CSV table of C-alpha atoms in Angstrom, one decimal:
chain,number,residue,atom,x,y,z
A,1,MET,CA,-3.3,-2.6,-2.5
A,2,ASN,CA,-7.0,-2.7,-3.8
A,3,ASP,CA,-6.6,-3.1,-7.7
A,4,LEU,CA,-4.6,-6.3,-6.9
A,5,ALA,CA,-5.0,-8.9,-10.1
A,6,PHE,CA,-5.7,-12.1,-6.9
A,7,SER,CA,-8.3,-10.3,-5.3
A,8,GLY,CA,-11.5,-10.8,-5.5
A,9,SER,CA,-12.9,-14.0,-6.6
A,10,SER,CA,-9.5,-15.2,-8.2
A,11,GLY,CA,-7.4,-15.8,-5.2
A,12,ILE,CA,-10.0,-17.4,-4.1
A,13,ILE,CA,-10.9,-19.8,-7.4
A,14,ILE,CA,-7.2,-19.9,-7.5
A,15,MET,CA,-6.3,-20.7,-3.7
A,16,LEU,CA,-9.4,-24.3,-4.6
A,17,PHE,CA,-7.6,-25.3,-7.1
A,18,TYR,CA,-4.9,-25.4,-5.6
A,19,GLY,CA,-5.7,-26.9,-2.6
A,20,PHE,CA,-7.9,-29.6,-3.9
A,21,LEU,CA,-5.0,-30.9,-6.6
A,22,MET,CA,-3.2,-31.7,-4.0
A,23,LEU,CA,-5.8,-34.1,-2.0
A,24,PHE,CA,-6.1,-35.3,-5.3
A,25,ILE,CA,-2.6,-36.1,-5.9
A,26,GLY,CA,-3.2,-37.7,-1.9
A,27,PHE,CA,-5.7,-39.7,-3.3
A,28,ILE,CA,-4.0,-40.6,-6.3
A,29,THR,CA,-1.7,-41.6,-4.3
A,30,TYR,CA,-3.4,-44.0,-2.0
A,31,TRP,CA,-5.2,-44.9,-4.5
A,32,ARG,CA,-2.4,-46.5,-6.1
A,33,ASN,CA,-0.7,-48.3,-3.3
A,34,ARG,CA,-3.2,-49.8,-1.8
A,35,GLY,CA,-2.8,-53.6,-1.7
A,36,LEU,CA,0.9,-52.2,0.0
A,37,HIS,CA,1.6,-53.4,3.9
A,38,GLN,CA,1.3,-50.2,5.7
A,39,SER,CA,4.6,-51.2,7.4
A,40,ASN,CA,6.5,-47.8,9.1
A,41,LYS,CA,9.4,-47.8,5.8
A,42,GLU,CA,6.8,-47.5,3.2
A,43,PHE,CA,4.4,-44.6,5.2
A,44,TYR,CA,7.5,-42.6,6.4
A,45,LEU,CA,9.8,-43.3,3.4
A,46,GLY,CA,8.5,-43.9,0.8
A,47,GLY,CA,9.5,-47.5,0.9
A,48,GLY,CA,12.4,-46.1,0.4
A,49,ASN,CA,12.3,-46.2,-3.5
A,50,LEU,CA,12.6,-42.3,-4.0
A,51,SER,CA,13.8,-41.9,-7.4
A,52,VAL,CA,16.2,-39.1,-8.4
A,53,PHE,CA,14.0,-37.1,-10.2
A,54,VAL,CA,11.1,-36.7,-6.9
A,55,LEU,CA,14.3,-36.8,-4.8
A,56,PHE,CA,15.1,-33.8,-5.5
A,57,PHE,CA,11.7,-32.7,-5.4
A,58,THR,CA,11.0,-33.3,-1.8
A,59,PHE,CA,15.2,-32.2,-1.3
A,60,PHE,CA,13.7,-29.2,-2.6
A,61,ALA,CA,11.1,-28.4,-1.0
A,62,THR,CA,12.6,-29.0,2.7
A,63,GLN,CA,16.1,-26.5,2.0
A,64,TYR,CA,13.1,-23.9,0.4
A,65,SER,CA,9.8,-22.6,1.4
A,66,GLY,CA,6.9,-20.5,0.3
A,67,ASN,CA,9.0,-18.3,2.5
A,68,THR,CA,12.1,-17.8,0.6
A,69,VAL,CA,10.2,-16.2,-2.1
A,70,VAL,CA,7.7,-13.6,-0.1
A,71,GLY,CA,10.7,-13.6,2.6
A,72,TYR,CA,13.9,-13.1,1.6
A,73,ALA,CA,12.0,-10.6,-1.9
A,74,PRO,CA,11.9,-7.9,1.0
A,75,THR,CA,14.8,-7.9,3.3
A,76,ALA,CA,16.8,-8.2,-0.1
A,77,TYR,CA,14.9,-4.8,-0.7
A,78,ARG,CA,16.0,-3.8,2.9
A,79,MET,CA,18.9,-4.8,2.9
A,80,GLY,CA,21.0,-4.1,-0.1
A,81,PHE,CA,24.1,-6.0,-1.8
A,82,LEU,CA,24.1,-7.4,2.1
A,83,TRP,CA,22.1,-10.2,2.2
A,84,ILE,CA,23.8,-11.6,-0.6
A,85,GLN,CA,24.6,-14.5,2.0
A,86,SER,CA,21.2,-16.3,1.3
A,87,ILE,CA,22.6,-17.9,-1.5
A,88,THR,CA,26.1,-18.7,-0.2
A,89,PHE,CA,24.3,-20.4,2.7
A,90,PHE,CA,22.5,-22.4,1.2
A,91,ILE,CA,24.5,-23.2,-1.1
A,92,LEU,CA,26.9,-24.2,1.8
A,93,ILE,CA,23.9,-27.1,3.2
A,94,VAL,CA,24.3,-28.8,-0.1
A,95,ILE,CA,28.2,-28.4,1.5
A,96,GLY,CA,26.2,-29.5,5.0
A,97,TYR,CA,24.5,-32.8,3.5
A,98,LEU,CA,27.5,-33.8,1.7
A,99,MET,CA,29.7,-33.9,5.2
A,100,PHE,CA,27.1,-37.0,6.1
A,101,ALA,CA,24.8,-38.1,3.8
A,102,PRO,CA,26.9,-41.0,1.5
A,103,ARG,CA,27.6,-42.8,5.2
A,104,LEU,CA,24.9,-41.8,6.7
A,105,TYR,CA,22.6,-43.4,4.1
A,106,ALA,CA,24.4,-46.5,4.2
A,107,LEU,CA,23.8,-47.0,7.8
A,108,SER,CA,20.5,-46.4,7.3
A,109,LYS,CA,20.3,-49.4,4.5
A,110,LYS,CA,22.2,-51.7,6.2
A,111,TYR,CA,20.0,-50.8,9.6
A,112,GLN,CA,17.1,-50.1,8.7
A,113,PHE,CA,16.8,-46.8,9.9
A,114,ILE,CA,13.5,-44.8,9.5
A,115,THR,CA,14.1,-41.3,11.9
A,116,PRO,CA,17.3,-39.9,12.8
A,117,SER,CA,16.6,-41.6,16.4
A,118,ASP,CA,17.0,-45.3,14.7
A,119,TYR,CA,20.8,-44.3,14.1
A,120,ILE,CA,21.7,-43.1,17.8
A,121,ASP,CA,20.3,-45.4,19.2
A,122,LYS,CA,22.1,-48.3,17.2
A,123,ARG,CA,25.3,-46.1,16.8
A,124,PHE,CA,25.6,-45.1,20.6
A,125,LYS,CA,23.4,-48.0,22.4
A,126,SER,CA,22.7,-44.9,25.0
A,127,LYS,CA,18.4,-43.8,26.6
A,128,ALA,CA,19.5,-41.0,27.6
A,129,VAL,CA,21.5,-39.8,24.7
A,130,THR,CA,17.9,-41.2,22.0
A,131,LEU,CA,15.9,-39.7,24.3
A,132,LEU,CA,17.6,-36.5,24.4
A,133,ALA,CA,18.2,-36.2,20.5
A,134,SER,CA,14.4,-37.3,20.2
A,135,LEU,CA,12.9,-34.1,22.2
A,136,LEU,CA,15.5,-31.8,21.3
A,137,MET,CA,14.0,-33.1,17.0
A,138,LEU,CA,10.6,-32.9,18.6
A,139,TYR,CA,10.8,-29.0,19.4
A,140,GLY,CA,12.7,-28.0,16.5
A,141,LEU,CA,9.6,-29.9,14.3
A,142,GLY,CA,7.1,-28.1,16.4
A,143,ASN,CA,8.6,-25.0,16.3
A,144,PHE,CA,9.6,-25.1,12.6
A,145,LEU,CA,5.4,-26.7,12.0
A,146,LEU,CA,4.4,-23.6,13.8
A,147,GLU,CA,6.0,-20.7,11.2
A,148,GLN,CA,4.5,-22.7,8.5
A,149,ILE,CA,1.0,-22.7,9.5
A,150,ILE,CA,1.8,-19.2,10.1
A,151,ALA,CA,3.3,-18.7,6.7
A,152,ILE,CA,0.1,-20.2,5.2
A,153,GLY,CA,-1.9,-17.7,6.5
A,154,HIS,CA,0.0,-14.2,5.6
A,155,GLY,CA,1.1,-15.6,2.6
A,156,VAL,CA,-2.7,-15.8,1.4
A,157,SER,CA,-4.0,-13.4,3.0
A,158,GLY,CA,-1.2,-11.2,1.9
A,159,LEU,CA,-1.0,-12.2,-2.2
A,160,THR,CA,-5.4,-12.1,-2.7
A,161,GLY,CA,-5.3,-8.4,-0.4
A,162,GLY,CA,-6.8,-9.7,2.4
A,163,THR,CA,-10.1,-11.1,0.3
A,164,ILE,CA,-9.2,-15.2,1.9
A,165,PRO,CA,-8.4,-14.0,5.6
A,166,TYR,CA,-5.8,-15.4,7.8
A,167,GLN,CA,-7.5,-17.4,9.3
A,168,ALA,CA,-9.6,-19.0,6.4
A,169,ALA,CA,-6.1,-19.7,5.0
A,170,VAL,CA,-4.3,-21.1,7.9
A,171,VAL,CA,-7.5,-23.5,8.9
A,172,PHE,CA,-8.2,-24.6,5.0
A,173,PHE,CA,-5.1,-25.7,4.1
A,174,VAL,CA,-4.3,-26.8,7.7
A,175,THR,CA,-7.0,-29.7,6.8
A,176,VAL,CA,-5.6,-30.4,3.2
A,177,MET,CA,-2.3,-31.4,4.7
A,178,ILE,CA,-3.7,-33.2,7.0
A,179,ILE,CA,-5.1,-35.5,4.8
A,180,TYR,CA,-3.5,-36.2,1.8
A,181,GLY,CA,-0.4,-36.7,4.4
A,182,TRP,CA,-3.0,-39.3,6.3
A,183,LEU,CA,-3.4,-40.8,3.3
A,184,GLY,CA,-0.6,-41.3,1.5
A,185,GLY,CA,2.6,-40.5,3.4
A,186,MET,CA,6.0,-40.2,2.3
A,187,ARG,CA,4.8,-41.0,-1.5
A,188,SER,CA,2.6,-38.5,-1.3
A,189,VAL,CA,4.2,-35.8,0.6
A,190,ALA,CA,6.8,-36.0,-2.2
A,191,TYR,CA,4.9,-35.9,-4.9
A,192,THR,CA,3.1,-32.7,-4.0
A,193,ASP,CA,6.5,-31.6,-3.4
A,194,THR,CA,6.7,-31.8,-7.4
A,195,MET,CA,4.0,-30.2,-8.1
A,196,GLN,CA,5.3,-27.3,-6.1
A,197,GLY,CA,8.5,-27.3,-7.3
A,198,ILE,CA,8.3,-27.0,-10.9
A,199,ALA,CA,5.4,-24.4,-10.0
A,200,LEU,CA,7.8,-21.7,-7.8
A,201,LEU,CA,10.6,-22.6,-10.2
A,202,PHE,CA,9.0,-21.6,-13.0
A,203,GLY,CA,6.9,-18.7,-11.7
A,204,VAL,CA,9.7,-17.3,-9.5
A,205,ALA,CA,11.4,-17.3,-13.2
A,206,ILE,CA,9.3,-15.5,-15.0
A,207,LEU,CA,8.8,-12.8,-12.1
A,208,LEU,CA,12.0,-12.2,-12.5
A,209,ILE,CA,11.9,-11.7,-16.0
A,210,GLY,CA,8.9,-9.8,-15.8
A,211,SER,CA,10.2,-6.6,-13.2
A,212,MET,CA,13.1,-6.8,-15.2
A,213,ILE,CA,11.0,-5.4,-18.4
A,214,TYR,CA,8.8,-3.9,-17.0
A,215,PHE,CA,10.7,-2.6,-13.8
A,216,GLY,CA,14.4,-2.9,-15.0
A,217,GLY,CA,16.5,-5.4,-14.9
A,218,LEU,CA,19.8,-5.0,-11.9
A,219,PRO,CA,22.4,-2.0,-13.4
A,220,SER,CA,19.1,0.0,-13.4
A,221,ALA,CA,18.1,-0.8,-10.4
A,222,THR,CA,22.0,-0.5,-8.8
A,223,GLU,CA,22.4,2.7,-10.2
A,224,TYR,CA,19.5,4.2,-8.5
A,225,ALA,CA,20.0,2.6,-5.5
A,226,ALA,CA,23.4,4.0,-5.3
A,227,THR,CA,21.3,8.1,-5.4
A,228,ILE,CA,18.6,7.2,-3.0
A,229,SER,CA,20.1,3.9,-0.8
A,230,PRO,CA,23.6,4.3,-0.7
A,231,GLU,CA,24.2,1.9,2.4
A,232,LYS,CA,22.3,-0.8,0.8
A,233,LEU,CA,25.7,-1.2,-1.6
A,234,GLY,CA,27.6,-1.4,1.3
A,235,VAL,CA,30.0,-4.1,3.3
A,236,PRO,CA,29.6,-5.0,6.6
A,237,ASP,CA,31.9,-3.6,9.0
A,238,SER,CA,34.0,-6.2,11.3
A,239,SER,CA,30.6,-7.4,13.8
A,240,GLY,CA,28.9,-8.1,10.6
A,241,ILE,CA,31.2,-10.4,9.0
A,242,LEU,CA,30.9,-12.2,12.5
A,243,SER,CA,27.6,-12.0,12.4
A,244,TRP,CA,27.6,-13.1,8.3
A,245,TYR,CA,29.7,-15.7,9.0
A,246,SER,CA,27.8,-16.9,11.7
A,247,MET,CA,24.6,-17.5,10.6
A,248,LEU,CA,26.6,-19.1,6.9
A,249,ILE,CA,27.8,-21.9,9.5
A,250,LEU,CA,24.6,-21.8,11.6
A,251,VAL,CA,22.3,-22.2,8.8
A,252,MET,CA,25.0,-25.1,6.8
A,253,ILE,CA,24.5,-27.3,9.4
A,254,GLY,CA,21.1,-26.7,11.1
A,255,ALA,CA,19.7,-26.9,7.8
A,256,ALA,CA,21.3,-30.3,7.6
A,257,ILE,CA,20.8,-32.2,10.3
A,258,TYR,CA,16.9,-31.0,9.9
A,259,PRO,CA,15.0,-34.5,10.9
A,260,HIS,CA,13.0,-33.7,7.7
A,261,ALA,CA,16.2,-33.8,5.7
A,262,ILE,CA,17.5,-37.0,7.2
A,263,GLN,CA,15.0,-38.6,6.0
A,264,ARG,CA,15.2,-37.7,2.8
A,265,ILE,CA,18.1,-38.9,2.9
A,266,PHE,CA,17.0,-42.6,4.3
A,267,ALA,CA,13.8,-42.8,1.7
A,268,ALA,CA,16.3,-42.9,-2.0
A,269,LYS,CA,16.5,-45.5,-3.7
A,270,SER,CA,19.9,-45.7,-4.5
A,271,GLU,CA,23.3,-43.9,-2.9
A,272,LYS,CA,23.7,-42.6,-6.5
A,273,SER,CA,20.6,-41.3,-6.3
A,274,LEU,CA,21.0,-39.4,-3.1
A,275,LYS,CA,24.6,-37.3,-4.4
A,276,LYS,CA,22.6,-36.5,-8.3
A,277,SER,CA,19.7,-35.6,-6.4
A,278,LEU,CA,22.3,-33.3,-4.3
A,279,SER,CA,24.5,-32.3,-7.0
A,280,TRP,CA,21.4,-31.0,-9.1
A,281,MET,CA,20.6,-29.1,-5.6
A,282,ALA,CA,24.0,-27.2,-5.7
A,283,TRP,CA,22.7,-25.7,-8.5
A,284,MET,CA,19.5,-24.1,-7.3
A,285,PRO,CA,20.8,-21.2,-4.9
A,286,PHE,CA,21.3,-19.1,-8.0
A,287,VAL,CA,17.8,-19.9,-9.8
A,288,THR,CA,15.6,-20.1,-6.4
A,289,SER,CA,17.0,-17.4,-3.9
A,290,GLY,CA,19.2,-16.1,-6.2
A,291,PHE,CA,16.9,-15.1,-8.7
A,292,VAL,CA,14.7,-13.8,-5.6
A,293,PHE,CA,17.1,-11.7,-4.4
A,294,ILE,CA,17.1,-10.1,-7.4
A,295,ILE,CA,13.6,-9.4,-7.9
A,296,GLY,CA,14.7,-8.0,-4.2
A,297,ILE,CA,17.7,-5.1,-5.5
A,298,ILE,CA,15.0,-4.5,-8.7
A,299,GLY,CA,12.7,-3.4,-6.4
A,300,ILE,CA,14.0,-0.9,-4.4
A,301,GLN,CA,14.2,1.1,-7.9
A,302,ALA,CA,10.3,-0.6,-8.6
A,303,PHE,CA,8.2,0.6,-4.8
A,304,PRO,CA,10.8,2.9,-3.4
A,305,GLY,CA,10.5,4.4,0.0
A,306,LEU,CA,8.3,0.9,1.2
A,307,SER,CA,8.3,0.8,5.4
A,308,GLU,CA,9.7,-2.0,6.4
A,309,GLY,CA,6.2,-4.0,6.9
A,310,ASP,CA,5.3,-2.8,4.2
A,311,SER,CA,8.5,-3.9,2.3
A,312,GLU,CA,6.4,-7.3,2.9
A,313,GLN,CA,3.3,-7.1,0.5
A,314,LEU,CA,6.3,-6.5,-2.5
A,315,VAL,CA,6.9,-9.1,-4.7
A,316,GLY,CA,3.0,-9.8,-4.2
A,317,MET,CA,2.8,-5.7,-5.3
A,318,MET,CA,5.2,-7.1,-7.9
A,319,ALA,CA,3.3,-9.9,-9.1
A,320,ASN,CA,-0.4,-8.2,-9.8
A,321,HIS,CA,1.4,-5.2,-10.9
A,322,ILE,CA,2.8,-7.7,-13.9
A,323,ALA,CA,-0.1,-9.8,-14.1
A,324,MET,CA,-2.5,-7.1,-15.2
A,325,GLN,CA,0.1,-6.0,-18.6
A,326,ASN,CA,-0.7,-9.7,-20.8
A,327,PRO,CA,-2.3,-13.1,-20.1
A,328,PHE,CA,1.2,-14.4,-20.2
A,329,PHE,CA,2.1,-12.7,-17.4
A,330,TYR,CA,-1.2,-13.3,-15.7
A,331,TRP,CA,-1.1,-16.8,-15.8
A,332,ALA,CA,2.6,-16.7,-14.8
A,333,MET,CA,2.2,-15.6,-12.0
A,334,VAL,CA,-1.3,-17.5,-10.7
A,335,LEU,CA,1.5,-20.2,-11.8
A,336,LEU,CA,3.9,-18.2,-8.9
A,337,PHE,CA,1.2,-16.8,-6.8
A,338,GLY,CA,-0.5,-21.1,-5.9
A,339,GLY,CA,3.7,-22.3,-6.3
A,340,ILE,CA,4.4,-20.7,-2.9
A,341,VAL,CA,1.4,-21.1,-1.1
A,342,ALA,CA,2.0,-25.1,-2.2
A,343,ALA,CA,5.6,-24.5,-1.2
A,344,ILE,CA,4.7,-23.4,2.2
A,345,ILE,CA,2.1,-26.1,2.6
A,346,SER,CA,5.0,-28.6,1.5
A,347,THR,CA,7.5,-27.3,3.9
A,348,ALA,CA,4.9,-27.8,6.2
A,349,ASP,CA,4.0,-31.4,5.6
A,350,SER,CA,7.6,-32.5,5.4
A,351,VAL,CA,8.1,-31.3,9.5
A,352,LEU,CA,4.5,-33.2,10.3
A,353,LEU,CA,5.2,-36.2,8.7
A,354,THR,CA,9.0,-36.5,10.6
A,355,LEU,CA,7.3,-35.4,14.0
A,356,SER,CA,4.6,-38.0,13.8
A,357,SER,CA,7.4,-40.8,12.9
A,358,VAL,CA,9.1,-40.0,15.6
A,359,ILE,CA,6.5,-39.3,18.5
A,360,SER,CA,5.2,-43.1,16.8
A,361,LYS,CA,8.1,-44.2,16.2
A,362,ASP,CA,11.1,-43.1,18.6
A,363,ILE,CA,9.1,-42.4,21.6
A,364,TYR,CA,6.0,-44.5,21.7
A,365,GLY,CA,7.3,-47.7,20.3
A,366,ARG,CA,10.7,-47.2,21.5
A,367,TYR,CA,9.9,-46.6,25.2
A,368,ILE,CA,6.1,-47.0,26.1
A,369,ASN,CA,4.6,-49.6,23.7
A,370,LYS,CA,7.8,-51.7,22.5
A,371,ASN,CA,5.4,-54.2,21.2
A,372,ALA,CA,2.9,-52.6,19.3
A,373,SER,CA,3.3,-53.4,15.3
A,374,ASP,CA,4.1,-50.5,13.2
A,375,LYS,CA,0.6,-50.3,11.9
A,376,LYS,CA,-0.4,-49.3,15.4
A,377,GLN,CA,2.4,-46.9,15.8
A,378,ILE,CA,1.7,-45.2,12.3
A,379,LEU,CA,-2.1,-44.2,13.7
A,380,VAL,CA,-0.4,-43.4,16.7
A,381,GLY,CA,1.5,-41.0,14.8
A,382,LYS,CA,-1.6,-39.4,12.7
A,383,LEU,CA,-3.6,-39.0,15.7
A,384,THR,CA,-0.9,-36.9,18.0
A,385,GLY,CA,0.4,-35.6,14.8
A,386,VAL,CA,-3.4,-34.5,14.1
A,387,ALA,CA,-3.8,-33.3,17.8
A,388,ILE,CA,-0.3,-31.4,17.6
A,389,VAL,CA,-1.5,-29.6,14.5
A,390,ILE,CA,-4.7,-28.3,16.9
A,391,ILE,CA,-2.5,-27.4,19.6
A,392,LEU,CA,-0.4,-25.2,17.2
A,393,LEU,CA,-3.5,-23.5,15.3
A,394,LEU,CA,-4.3,-22.2,18.4
A,395,VAL,CA,-1.4,-19.9,19.1
A,396,ALA,CA,-1.0,-19.8,14.9
A,397,TRP,CA,-4.5,-18.1,15.5
A,398,TYR,CA,-3.5,-15.1,17.9
A,399,PRO,CA,0.2,-15.5,19.0
A,400,PRO,CA,0.8,-14.2,22.1
A,401,ALA,CA,4.8,-12.1,21.8
A,402,THR,CA,5.6,-14.0,25.0
A,403,LEU,CA,5.3,-17.2,23.5
A,404,TYR,CA,6.8,-16.0,20.3
A,405,ARG,CA,10.2,-16.0,22.4
A,406,ILE,CA,9.7,-19.8,23.5
A,407,PHE,CA,9.5,-20.3,19.2
A,408,ILE,CA,12.4,-18.1,17.7
A,409,LEU,CA,14.9,-21.1,19.6
A,410,LYS,CA,15.1,-23.4,16.4
A,411,PHE,CA,19.0,-23.8,14.5
A,412,GLU,CA,20.0,-23.5,18.4
A,413,LEU,CA,18.5,-25.3,19.6
A,414,LEU,CA,18.3,-28.6,17.5
A,415,ILE,CA,22.1,-28.2,16.1
A,416,GLN,CA,23.3,-28.9,19.8
A,417,ILE,CA,22.6,-32.9,17.9
A,418,ALA,CA,25.3,-32.2,15.0
A,419,PRO,CA,28.0,-34.2,16.9
A,420,ALA,CA,26.0,-37.7,17.2
A,421,PHE,CA,26.5,-37.2,12.8
A,422,LEU,CA,29.8,-35.0,12.5
A,423,LEU,CA,31.6,-36.6,15.3
A,424,GLY,CA,29.1,-40.2,15.5
A,425,LEU,CA,29.6,-41.4,11.9
A,426,TYR,CA,33.9,-41.4,11.3
A,427,TRP,CA,35.6,-41.8,14.6
A,428,LYS,CA,34.7,-44.3,16.8
A,429,GLN,CA,36.4,-43.4,20.0
A,430,LEU,CA,33.0,-40.6,20.5
A,431,HIS,CA,32.1,-41.8,23.8
A,432,ARG,CA,28.4,-42.0,25.2
A,433,HIS,CA,28.8,-40.0,28.1
A,434,ALA,CA,30.1,-37.4,26.7
A,435,LEU,CA,27.8,-36.9,23.7
A,436,PHE,CA,25.0,-36.0,26.6
A,437,THR,CA,27.1,-34.0,28.7
A,438,GLY,CA,28.0,-31.9,25.4
A,439,MET,CA,24.5,-32.2,24.2
A,440,LEU,CA,23.3,-31.2,27.4
A,441,ALA,CA,25.5,-28.6,28.0
A,442,GLY,CA,24.9,-26.8,24.7
A,443,THR,CA,21.5,-26.9,24.6
A,444,ILE,CA,21.7,-24.7,27.8
A,445,ILE,CA,24.6,-22.7,26.8
A,446,ALA,CA,22.1,-21.6,23.9
A,447,SER,CA,18.7,-21.4,25.6
A,448,ILE,CA,20.3,-18.9,28.6
A,449,MET,CA,22.0,-17.0,25.9
A,450,ALA,CA,19.1,-16.8,23.3
A,451,PHE,CA,16.8,-15.4,26.5
A,452,THR,CA,19.3,-13.5,27.5
A,453,GLY,CA,20.2,-12.1,23.9
A,454,GLN,CA,23.5,-12.4,24.7
A,455,GLN,CA,25.4,-13.1,21.3
A,456,PRO,CA,28.9,-12.1,21.9
A,457,PHE,CA,31.8,-10.3,19.5
A,458,GLY,CA,27.6,-11.3,16.9
A,459,ILE,CA,28.0,-14.9,16.8
A,460,ALA,CA,24.7,-17.2,17.8
A,461,SER,CA,23.8,-18.4,20.3
A,462,GLY,CA,23.4,-21.6,18.9
A,463,LEU,CA,27.0,-21.6,17.9
A,464,TRP,CA,28.9,-20.6,21.4
A,465,GLY,CA,26.5,-24.1,22.7
A,466,LEU,CA,27.6,-26.1,19.6
A,467,ALA,CA,31.5,-24.8,21.0
A,468,VAL,CA,31.3,-26.7,24.2
A,469,ASN,CA,29.5,-29.1,23.0
A,470,PHE,CA,32.2,-29.6,20.6
A,471,ILE,CA,34.7,-29.3,23.6
A,472,LEU,CA,32.9,-31.4,25.5
A,473,CYS,CA,32.0,-34.4,23.2
A,474,ILE,CA,35.5,-34.5,22.2
A,475,SER,CA,37.8,-34.1,25.6
A,476,LEU,CA,35.5,-36.1,28.0
A,477,SER,CA,35.4,-39.0,25.2
A,478,PHE,CA,39.7,-39.1,25.7
A,479,PHE,CA,38.9,-39.5,29.3
A,480,LEU,CA,36.2,-42.0,29.2
A,481,LYS,CA,37.9,-44.4,26.4
A,482,VAL,CA,35.4,-46.6,24.9
A,483,PRO,CA,36.4,-49.8,25.6
A,484,LYS,CA,38.3,-51.5,23.0
A,485,ASN,CA,35.5,-54.7,21.6
A,486,GLU,CA,32.4,-52.4,21.7
A,487,ALA,CA,35.2,-50.0,19.5
A,488,GLU,CA,36.5,-52.5,16.8
A,489,MET,CA,32.1,-54.1,16.6
A,490,LEU,CA,31.8,-49.8,16.2
A,491,GLN,CA,34.0,-49.2,13.9
A,492,LYS,CA,32.6,-52.2,11.6
A,493,GLU,CA,29.3,-51.2,12.4
A,494,ILE,CA,30.1,-47.1,11.0
A,495,SER,CA,32.9,-48.0,8.0
C-alpha cells in the first residue's frame, strides 16, 4: 500500500478541495437565502420546495453512503454471489417508501409537518406515543451519525494510505459539515448531496470500466472463483435463506422510515416531484450497489487471498491501481475518491439536521418551551447538535468494545415506530394506547434479544420485536375501540 496514487500530498490536496467546495456551497446557499425568514420549514425542509432533481439526489445521498462503495465491495469479495441481496434490499427500500410516502406527503402539506413526530402527534394526540417515538428516532439517528463519523475517519485514512490520520480526517470533515449545515440547513445539505451524488455515480461507473479493462470482466472472475473458492458461487441453506429474507424485510422497512428520509418526503415541491424522484430511485440499485457488487467479484481475481482485514481496503487498492494507468483514469479516480468521502459526509449531515430538528422542535418546542419562536428552536437545535457531535467524536476517537454493543442497535429499535406509519396512515381504528404498548414491548424484546445474541431461525431480533409490536397494536385496538366521533375525525384527516 505504499505506492498508492493518492498517498502523500495529492491525497491531502484532494481532501482539502472537497472540504472547501462543500464550505463554498454552504456560504453561497446562505448568501442567496439570507433574506428569507428563518423558519423551521425553511431551515429543516428547504421551504418544502425541493425540485425533482435536487430531491432525487438528496434521497440518493440518504440511501447510499460512501460506505456502500468502500464496504459493500469487500463484502461481495468475501461472500461471493450471496451478497447479491444488497441489490435487492435497495430496491425494496423504494417499495418501502411507496407504501406510505404519497399519503404522508399529502398530510404533511395539509398540516405543515416538519418532523416525523409532527405526524405522530397529529394522528394519535398522545404525549406518551410522541415522546417514545421521538426517543427511538433520536437513538437511531445518534447511532447512524456515530457510524458515519467513524466511516469518515476510516475512509479518508484508508484511501490515502494513512497519509491523513483517522483523527485528523474526522475533525476536519465534521467541522466542515457543522459549518455548512449551520449556514444553510436543508438547502446546503441538498446541494452538497447533489454534488456528491454526481461524483459518486460517475466515479463508480469508471471504476467498474477500469476494473473490467485491467483485471478482467465478470465472466473471467466467476470462472476464477469457481476454481479457487467455489463456495462463493453457492446458494444459502434453509437457515441462510431465512436470514436473507429477514435482512431484506428489516432494511426495507427500517431504511424507509429513517427520520431523515421522512423529512425528504416533507421537503418535496409536489406529490408529482416526490413520485418522480422515487421512480428514478428505483433504478439506482443497479448502477450503484449493482456496480459495486460486480467490482467486489472482480476483486476476487484481481487480489486473491486477502484476509478479512486486508479485504476492507479492496476499493482503495483497485482504484489506486487503475489511477496509475493513465491520466483519464487518474482524474476519474480523484472524482470517485472525493465522491466517496463527500457521500459519507452528506449522509452524516442529513442525519445531523434531522437530529437537531427532533431535539429543537419535538423535545424543546413541544415539551420544554412551548412558546419558543422558530428562530429560538433552530438555535437550540444547532447548539444541541454541535454538543452531540462533540460527544460522538469522543466516542469515535477510540471506540471501546463495550460501547460498540450499545450502538449495534439501529434498525432493531427504529423499526418499532413502523406501525405508526404503516397502520396509522390507513387504519382509523389504531388506538393510541395500543400503539404505545406495542412500540414499548417491541423495543424491549428487540433490545433483550440483540444484547443476548438471540436470533431464532436466523430472523433479526428487530423483526421479532416488530411482530409482537404489530400483534399488540392490532389486537388491543379491537378491544380498546376508538370512539366513533374520533374515528370519523381521523378518517377525514388521513383520507
